[in-house]
PDB file of C-alpha atoms and ligand atoms in Angstrom:
ATOM      1  CA  MET G   1     -70.356 -18.600  32.719  1.00 96.00           C
ATOM      2  CA  LYS G   2     -68.603 -15.703  34.390  1.00 98.00           C
ATOM      3  CA  ALA G   3     -70.386 -12.473  35.357  1.00 98.00           C
ATOM      4  CA  SER G   4     -68.509  -9.251  36.033  1.00 98.00           C
ATOM      5  CA  VAL G   5     -69.363  -5.771  37.194  1.00 98.00           C
ATOM      6  CA  PHE G   6     -67.383  -2.743  36.037  1.00 98.00           C
ATOM      7  CA  VAL G   7     -68.817   0.414  37.477  1.00 98.00           C
ATOM      8  CA  GLY G   8     -67.972   3.996  38.379  1.00 98.00           C
ATOM      9  CA  THR G   9     -69.196   5.462  41.661  1.00 98.00           C
ATOM     10  CA  SER G  10     -68.935   8.608  43.715  1.00 98.00           C
ATOM     11  CA  LEU G  11     -66.745   8.128  46.773  1.00 98.00           C
ATOM     12  CA  ASP G  12     -69.948   7.810  48.796  1.00 98.00           C
ATOM     13  CA  GLY G  13     -71.090   4.887  46.688  1.00 98.00           C
ATOM     14  CA  PHE G  14     -73.615   6.256  44.203  1.00 98.00           C
ATOM     15  CA  ILE G  15     -73.773   5.249  40.531  1.00 98.00           C
ATOM     16  CA  ALA G  16     -76.140   8.032  39.476  1.00 98.00           C
ATOM     17  CA  ARG G  17     -78.014  10.955  40.924  1.00 98.00           C
ATOM     18  CA  ILE G  18     -81.616  10.375  41.982  1.00 96.00           C
ATOM     19  CA  ASP G  19     -82.776  11.684  38.586  1.00 94.00           C
ATOM     20  CA  GLY G  20     -80.434   9.237  36.836  1.00 93.00           C
ATOM     21  CA  SER G  21     -77.914  11.842  35.740  1.00 93.00           C
ATOM     22  CA  LEU G  22     -74.240  10.949  35.586  1.00 96.00           C
ATOM     23  CA  ASP G  23     -72.811  14.472  35.521  1.00 96.00           C
ATOM     24  CA  PHE G  24     -70.523  13.802  38.520  1.00 98.00           C
ATOM     25  CA  LEU G  25     -68.584  11.195  36.528  1.00 97.00           C
ATOM     26  CA  PRO G  26     -65.705  12.487  34.391  1.00 96.00           C
ATOM     27  CA  PRO G  27     -66.850  13.370  30.873  1.00 92.00           C
ATOM     28  CA  GLY G  28     -66.208  10.755  28.194  1.00 88.00           C
ATOM     29  CA  GLY G  29     -65.323   8.159  30.826  1.00 90.00           C
ATOM     30  CA  GLY G  30     -62.370  10.226  32.071  1.00 94.00           C
ATOM     31  CA  GLU G  31     -58.800   9.065  32.183  1.00 96.00           C
ATOM     32  CA  PRO G  32     -58.486   5.585  30.609  1.00 96.00           C
ATOM     33  CA  HIS G  33     -58.931   3.047  33.400  1.00 97.00           C
ATOM     34  CA  GLY G  34     -59.393  -0.286  31.693  1.00 97.00           C
ATOM     35  CA  TYR G  35     -62.945  -0.049  30.393  1.00 97.00           C
ATOM     36  CA  ASP G  36     -62.067  -0.845  26.780  1.00 96.00           C
ATOM     37  CA  GLU G  37     -59.863  -3.744  27.836  1.00 98.00           C
ATOM     38  CA  PHE G  38     -62.643  -5.072  30.072  1.00 98.00           C
ATOM     39  CA  MET G  39     -65.279  -4.711  27.340  1.00 98.00           C
ATOM     40  CA  ALA G  40     -63.073  -6.687  24.968  1.00 97.00           C
ATOM     41  CA  THR G  41     -63.391  -9.696  27.322  1.00 98.00           C
ATOM     42  CA  VAL G  42     -67.194  -9.574  27.512  1.00 98.00           C
ATOM     43  CA  ASP G  43     -69.569 -11.470  25.172  1.00 97.00           C
ATOM     44  CA  ALA G  44     -72.793  -9.776  26.239  1.00 98.00           C
ATOM     45  CA  LEU G  45     -74.289  -7.266  28.654  1.00 98.00           C
ATOM     46  CA  VAL G  46     -77.173  -7.747  31.050  1.00 98.00           C
ATOM     47  CA  ILE G  47     -78.549  -4.371  32.097  1.00 98.00           C
ATOM     48  CA  GLY G  48     -81.619  -3.159  33.941  1.00 98.00           C
ATOM     49  CA  ARG G  49     -84.300  -1.143  32.287  1.00 98.00           C
ATOM     50  CA  ASN G  50     -83.220   2.076  34.031  1.00 97.00           C
ATOM     51  CA  THR G  51     -79.689   1.769  32.718  1.00 97.00           C
ATOM     52  CA  TYR G  52     -81.047   1.003  29.239  1.00 98.00           C
ATOM     53  CA  GLU G  53     -83.143   4.154  29.303  1.00 96.00           C
ATOM     54  CA  THR G  54     -80.141   6.245  30.396  1.00 95.00           C
ATOM     55  CA  VAL G  55     -77.989   4.799  27.638  1.00 95.00           C
ATOM     56  CA  LEU G  56     -80.709   5.465  25.041  1.00 96.00           C
ATOM     57  CA  GLY G  57     -80.243   9.155  25.862  1.00 93.00           C
ATOM     58  CA  PHE G  58     -76.520   9.101  25.041  1.00 93.00           C
ATOM     59  CA  ASP G  59     -75.356  10.713  21.782  1.00 92.00           C
ATOM     60  CA  ALA G  60     -74.253   7.319  20.490  1.00 94.00           C
ATOM     61  CA  TRP G  61     -75.056   3.718  21.390  1.00 97.00           C
ATOM     62  CA  PRO G  62     -72.001   2.656  23.434  1.00 95.00           C
ATOM     63  CA  TYR G  63     -72.112  -1.119  22.980  1.00 97.00           C
ATOM     64  CA  ALA G  64     -71.542  -1.396  19.218  1.00 95.00           C
ATOM     65  CA  GLN G  65     -72.698  -4.853  18.031  1.00 95.00           C
ATOM     66  CA  LYS G  66     -72.339  -6.508  21.418  1.00 97.00           C
ATOM     67  CA  PRO G  67     -75.563  -8.272  22.467  1.00 98.00           C
ATOM     68  CA  VAL G  68     -77.355  -6.373  25.230  1.00 98.00           C
ATOM     69  CA  PHE G  69     -80.009  -8.199  27.265  1.00 98.00           C
ATOM     70  CA  VAL G  70     -82.315  -5.730  28.976  1.00 98.00           C
ATOM     71  CA  LEU G  71     -84.181  -6.866  32.067  1.00 98.00           C
ATOM     72  CA  SER G  72     -87.648  -5.440  32.423  1.00 98.00           C
ATOM     73  CA  THR G  73     -91.153  -6.558  33.326  1.00 98.00           C
ATOM     74  CA  ARG G  74     -92.565  -3.987  30.903  1.00 97.00           C
ATOM     75  CA  PRO G  75     -92.317  -3.243  27.168  1.00 97.00           C
ATOM     76  CA  LEU G  76     -89.084  -1.509  26.186  1.00 97.00           C
ATOM     77  CA  ALA G  77     -88.411   1.575  24.093  1.00 97.00           C
ATOM     78  CA  LYS G  78     -87.088   0.711  20.644  1.00 96.00           C
ATOM     79  CA  PRO G  79     -83.302   0.387  20.436  1.00 97.00           C
ATOM     80  CA  PRO G  80     -81.334   2.489  17.959  1.00 96.00           C
ATOM     81  CA  SER G  81     -80.676   0.910  14.575  1.00 94.00           C
ATOM     82  CA  GLY G  82     -77.671  -1.391  14.585  1.00 93.00           C
ATOM     83  CA  ALA G  83     -77.921  -2.084  18.321  1.00 97.00           C
ATOM     84  CA  VAL G  84     -78.345  -5.739  19.285  1.00 98.00           C
ATOM     85  CA  VAL G  85     -80.893  -5.628  22.086  1.00 98.00           C
ATOM     86  CA  GLU G  86     -83.076  -8.360  23.525  1.00 98.00           C
ATOM     87  CA  HIS G  87     -85.743  -7.903  26.169  1.00 98.00           C
ATOM     88  CA  ILE G  88     -85.685 -10.542  28.900  1.00 97.00           C
ATOM     89  CA  GLN G  89     -87.150 -11.048  32.334  1.00 96.00           C
ATOM     90  CA  GLY G  90     -86.743 -13.597  35.059  1.00 97.00           C
ATOM     91  CA  THR G  91     -84.487 -14.299  37.989  1.00 98.00           C
ATOM     92  CA  PRO G  92     -80.706 -13.937  37.694  1.00 98.00           C
ATOM     93  CA  ALA G  93     -80.478 -17.756  37.749  1.00 98.00           C
ATOM     94  CA  TYR G  94     -82.873 -17.967  34.819  1.00 98.00           C
ATOM     95  CA  VAL G  95     -80.942 -15.288  32.902  1.00 98.00           C
ATOM     96  CA  VAL G  96     -77.642 -17.077  33.473  1.00 98.00           C
ATOM     97  CA  SER G  97     -79.056 -20.423  32.348  1.00 98.00           C
ATOM     98  CA  LEU G  98     -80.598 -18.831  29.249  1.00 97.00           C
ATOM     99  CA  LEU G  99     -77.363 -17.145  28.238  1.00 98.00           C
ATOM    100  CA  GLU G 100     -75.302 -20.243  28.983  1.00 98.00           C
ATOM    101  CA  LYS G 101     -77.505 -22.152  26.560  1.00 97.00           C
ATOM    102  CA  ARG G 102     -76.715 -19.495  23.965  1.00 96.00           C
ATOM    103  CA  GLY G 103     -72.991 -20.092  24.453  1.00 97.00           C
ATOM    104  CA  VAL G 104     -72.296 -16.817  26.273  1.00 98.00           C
ATOM    105  CA  GLN G 105     -69.210 -17.142  28.447  1.00 98.00           C
ATOM    106  CA  HIS G 106     -68.715 -13.747  30.081  1.00 98.00           C
ATOM    107  CA  ILE G 107     -71.422 -11.197  30.877  1.00 98.00           C
ATOM    108  CA  TYR G 108     -71.148  -7.625  32.033  1.00 98.00           C
ATOM    109  CA  VAL G 109     -73.903  -6.996  34.573  1.00 98.00           C
ATOM    110  CA  ASP G 110     -74.856  -3.324  34.910  1.00 98.00           C
ATOM    111  CA  GLY G 111     -77.380  -1.158  36.736  1.00 98.00           C
ATOM    112  CA  GLY G 112     -77.681  -0.858  40.516  1.00 98.00           C
ATOM    113  CA  ILE G 113     -80.803  -2.968  41.080  1.00 98.00           C
ATOM    114  CA  THR G 114     -79.573  -5.533  38.581  1.00 98.00           C
ATOM    115  CA  ILE G 115     -76.088  -5.782  40.122  1.00 98.00           C
ATOM    116  CA  GLN G 116     -77.630  -6.157  43.589  1.00 98.00           C
ATOM    117  CA  ALA G 117     -79.938  -8.972  42.385  1.00 98.00           C
ATOM    118  CA  PHE G 118     -77.083 -10.875  40.733  1.00 98.00           C
ATOM    119  CA  LEU G 119     -74.869 -10.436  43.803  1.00 98.00           C
ATOM    120  CA  GLU G 120     -77.645 -11.616  46.107  1.00 97.00           C
ATOM    121  CA  ALA G 121     -78.137 -14.669  43.884  1.00 97.00           C
ATOM    122  CA  GLY G 122     -74.414 -15.462  44.094  1.00 97.00           C
ATOM    123  CA  LEU G 123     -74.044 -15.002  40.345  1.00 98.00           C
ATOM    124  CA  VAL G 124     -71.326 -12.334  40.125  1.00 98.00           C
ATOM    125  CA  GLN G 125     -67.712 -13.476  40.203  1.00 98.00           C
ATOM    126  CA  HIS G 126     -65.789 -10.276  39.637  1.00 98.00           C
ATOM    127  CA  LEU G 127     -66.201  -6.637  40.666  1.00 98.00           C
ATOM    128  CA  THR G 128     -64.237  -3.645  39.401  1.00 98.00           C
ATOM    129  CA  ILE G 129     -65.290  -0.436  41.117  1.00 98.00           C
ATOM    130  CA  THR G 130     -63.790   2.876  40.097  1.00 98.00           C
ATOM    131  CA  ARG G 131     -64.323   5.601  42.673  1.00 98.00           C
ATOM    132  CA  VAL G 132     -64.474   9.188  41.465  1.00 98.00           C
ATOM    133  CA  PRO G 133     -63.245  11.782  43.967  1.00 98.00           C
ATOM    134  CA  VAL G 134     -66.553  13.448  44.735  1.00 98.00           C
ATOM    135  CA  LEU G 135     -69.259  13.133  47.385  1.00 98.00           C
ATOM    136  CA  ILE G 136     -72.765  13.635  46.015  1.00 98.00           C
ATOM    137  CA  GLY G 137     -74.676  12.949  49.219  1.00 98.00           C
ATOM    138  CA  THR G 138     -77.630  11.185  47.688  1.00 98.00           C
ATOM    139  CA  GLY G 139     -78.316   9.151  44.590  1.00 98.00           C
ATOM    140  CA  ILE G 140     -78.839   5.648  43.233  1.00 98.00           C
ATOM    141  CA  PRO G 141     -76.654   3.311  45.304  1.00 98.00           C
ATOM    142  CA  LEU G 142     -74.389   0.643  43.879  1.00 98.00           C
ATOM    143  CA  PHE G 143     -75.057  -1.682  46.789  1.00 98.00           C
ATOM    144  CA  GLY G 144     -78.095  -2.300  48.977  1.00 96.00           C
ATOM    145  CA  ALA G 145     -79.525  -4.624  51.568  1.00 95.00           C
ATOM    146  CA  THR G 146     -78.381  -8.228  51.470  1.00 96.00           C
ATOM    147  CA  THR G 147     -79.783 -11.258  53.246  1.00 96.00           C
ATOM    148  CA  ARG G 148     -76.266 -12.415  54.173  1.00 95.00           C
ATOM    149  CA  ASP G 149     -72.666 -11.282  54.116  1.00 96.00           C
ATOM    150  CA  ILE G 150     -71.033 -11.552  50.709  1.00 97.00           C
ATOM    151  CA  PRO G 151     -67.314 -12.169  51.198  1.00 97.00           C
ATOM    152  CA  LEU G 152     -64.930 -10.582  48.715  1.00 97.00           C
ATOM    153  CA  LYS G 153     -61.296 -11.167  47.950  1.00 98.00           C
ATOM    154  CA  HIS G 154     -59.331  -8.029  47.179  1.00 98.00           C
ATOM    155  CA  ILE G 155     -57.315  -8.475  43.991  1.00 98.00           C
ATOM    156  CA  ALA G 156     -55.829  -5.037  43.357  1.00 98.00           C
ATOM    157  CA  THR G 157     -56.288  -1.324  43.874  1.00 98.00           C
ATOM    158  CA  ARG G 158     -54.935   1.176  41.358  1.00 98.00           C
ATOM    159  CA  GLN G 159     -54.791   4.926  41.536  1.00 98.00           C
ATOM    160  CA  TYR G 160     -54.893   7.279  38.573  1.00 98.00           C
ATOM    161  CA  ALA G 161     -53.436  10.748  38.224  1.00 97.00           C
ATOM    162  CA  SER G 162     -56.882  12.313  37.814  1.00 97.00           C
ATOM    163  CA  GLY G 163     -57.898  10.967  41.236  1.00 98.00           C
ATOM    164  CA  LEU G 164     -59.737   7.811  40.185  1.00 98.00           C
ATOM    165  CA  VAL G 165     -59.186   4.888  42.558  1.00 98.00           C
ATOM    166  CA  GLN G 166     -60.070   1.488  41.180  1.00 98.00           C
ATOM    167  CA  SER G 167     -60.474  -1.661  43.228  1.00 98.00           C
ATOM    168  CA  GLU G 168     -60.946  -5.144  41.903  1.00 98.00           C
ATOM    169  CA  TYR G 169     -62.479  -8.004  43.866  1.00 98.00           C
ATOM    170  CA  GLU G 170     -63.388 -11.622  43.376  1.00 98.00           C
ATOM    171  CA  VAL G 171     -66.743 -12.479  44.899  1.00 97.00           C
ATOM    172  CA  GLY G 172     -67.500 -15.314  47.264  1.00 85.00           C
ATOM    173  CA  VAL G 173     -63.995 -16.564  47.896  1.00 69.00           C
TER     174      VAL G 173
HETATM  175  N1  LIG Q   1     -71.955   4.854  37.318  1.00 56.76           N
HETATM  176  C1  LIG Q   1     -72.047   3.793  36.536  1.00 56.76           C
HETATM  177  O1  LIG Q   1     -71.033   3.164  36.154  1.00 56.76           O
HETATM  178  C2  LIG Q   1     -73.412   3.299  36.134  1.00 56.76           C
HETATM  179  C3  LIG Q   1     -73.529   2.040  35.563  1.00 56.76           C
HETATM  180  C4  LIG Q   1     -74.795   1.591  35.243  1.00 56.76           C
HETATM  181  C5  LIG Q   1     -75.895   2.364  35.478  1.00 56.76           C
HETATM  182  N2  LIG Q   1     -75.744   3.589  36.022  1.00 56.76           N
HETATM  183  C6  LIG Q   1     -76.915   4.418  36.311  1.00 56.76           C
HETATM  184  O2  LIG Q   1     -77.701   3.765  37.291  1.00 56.76           O
HETATM  185  C7  LIG Q   1     -79.072   4.060  37.056  1.00 56.76           C
HETATM  186  C8  LIG Q   1     -79.846   2.774  36.935  1.00 56.76           C
HETATM  187  O3  LIG Q   1     -79.662   1.932  38.048  1.00 56.76           O
HETATM  188  P1  LIG Q   1     -80.915   1.354  38.856  1.00 56.76           P
HETATM  189  O4  LIG Q   1     -80.426   0.851  40.156  1.00 56.76           O
HETATM  190  O5  LIG Q   1     -81.981   2.373  38.836  1.00 56.76           O
HETATM  191  O6  LIG Q   1     -81.443   0.142  38.030  1.00 56.76           O
HETATM  192  P2  LIG Q   1     -81.206  -0.860  36.818  1.00 56.76           P
HETATM  193  O7  LIG Q   1     -80.653  -2.123  37.365  1.00 56.76           O
HETATM  194  O8  LIG Q   1     -80.546  -0.222  35.664  1.00 56.76           O
HETATM  195  O9  LIG Q   1     -82.751  -1.109  36.367  1.00 56.76           O
HETATM  196  C9  LIG Q   1     -83.664  -1.643  37.277  1.00 56.76           C
HETATM  197  C10 LIG Q   1     -84.881  -2.138  36.534  1.00 56.76           C
HETATM  198  O10 LIG Q   1     -84.543  -3.251  35.725  1.00 56.76           O
HETATM  199  C11 LIG Q   1     -85.637  -4.150  35.712  1.00 56.76           C
HETATM  200  N3  LIG Q   1     -85.205  -5.422  36.279  1.00 56.76           N
HETATM  201  C12 LIG Q   1     -84.159  -5.659  37.089  1.00 56.76           C
HETATM  202  N4  LIG Q   1     -84.072  -6.967  37.376  1.00 56.76           N
HETATM  203  C13 LIG Q   1     -85.059  -7.554  36.721  1.00 56.76           C
HETATM  204  C14 LIG Q   1     -85.483  -8.907  36.576  1.00 56.76           C
HETATM  205  N5  LIG Q   1     -84.842  -9.915  37.200  1.00 56.76           N
HETATM  206  N6  LIG Q   1     -86.547  -9.186  35.784  1.00 56.76           N
HETATM  207  C15 LIG Q   1     -87.175  -8.179  35.158  1.00 56.76           C
HETATM  208  N7  LIG Q   1     -86.836  -6.878  35.248  1.00 56.76           N
HETATM  209  C16 LIG Q   1     -85.788  -6.586  36.013  1.00 56.76           C
HETATM  210  C17 LIG Q   1     -86.750  -3.515  36.501  1.00 56.76           C
HETATM  211  O11 LIG Q   1     -87.445  -2.698  35.557  1.00 56.76           O
HETATM  212  P3  LIG Q   1     -89.048  -2.769  35.284  1.00 56.76           P
HETATM  213  O12 LIG Q   1     -89.659  -1.936  36.333  1.00 56.76           O
HETATM  214  O13 LIG Q   1     -89.189  -2.215  33.912  1.00 56.76           O
HETATM  215  O14 LIG Q   1     -89.438  -4.201  35.382  1.00 56.76           O
HETATM  216  C18 LIG Q   1     -85.984  -2.628  37.453  1.00 56.76           C
HETATM  217  O15 LIG Q   1     -86.737  -1.555  37.959  1.00 56.76           O
HETATM  218  C19 LIG Q   1     -79.141   4.863  35.771  1.00 56.76           C
HETATM  219  O16 LIG Q   1     -79.221   6.233  36.094  1.00 56.76           O
HETATM  220  C20 LIG Q   1     -77.812   4.555  35.115  1.00 56.76           C
HETATM  221  O17 LIG Q   1     -77.369   5.566  34.276  1.00 56.76           O
HETATM  222  C21 LIG Q   1     -74.519   4.075  36.359  1.00 56.76           C
END
């Protein structure tokens, strides 16, 4: 099974403000930069509880009928009707083995703590990071401490007229 990350960050590497707000990201996702095309390749999402709670506050559920596995050690708020949400907990290795048994072939891993745990476990193969041209100084970081270096192979960097700069990497090669 393949696991990918597709995330937007401030230039200084934050995915959200400390209070979870995303107001520094361009509204509506901004200039098209491959999100829809990426989503079309994904069978399921694995997101952390904090990301789930942020998404619950959106005007509309953004994942349509795609299965969303929410990692949390605590009970979850009810999903909106029509959303396909399953509460799971366990290590990234456990999550991957569970989803493999269900026939899932490509997951989208999202949420800072969750991405960091999957990276640390060596269970992310592909990163797409879109940097927004703003410094916010403080916030929830995309990356954190690691117990070892995680080598990346640069695949491509694209620039967009609105100032987005997107870099794609393979992990562990
Ligand atoms: N800019 C972007 O593209 C982007 C993308 C995604 C998210 N975000 C933002 O980032 C923020 C959330 O990121 P975050 O770093 O705070 O965390 P997160 O990864 O969304 O959620 C972390 C939580 O998930 C649960 N969790 C993670 N791994 C687990 C495991 N193996 N087993 C059980 N539970 C597990 C824990 O919740 P419990 O304490 O409940 O156990 C943990 O506190 C939100 O504001 C969101 O909007 C931004």
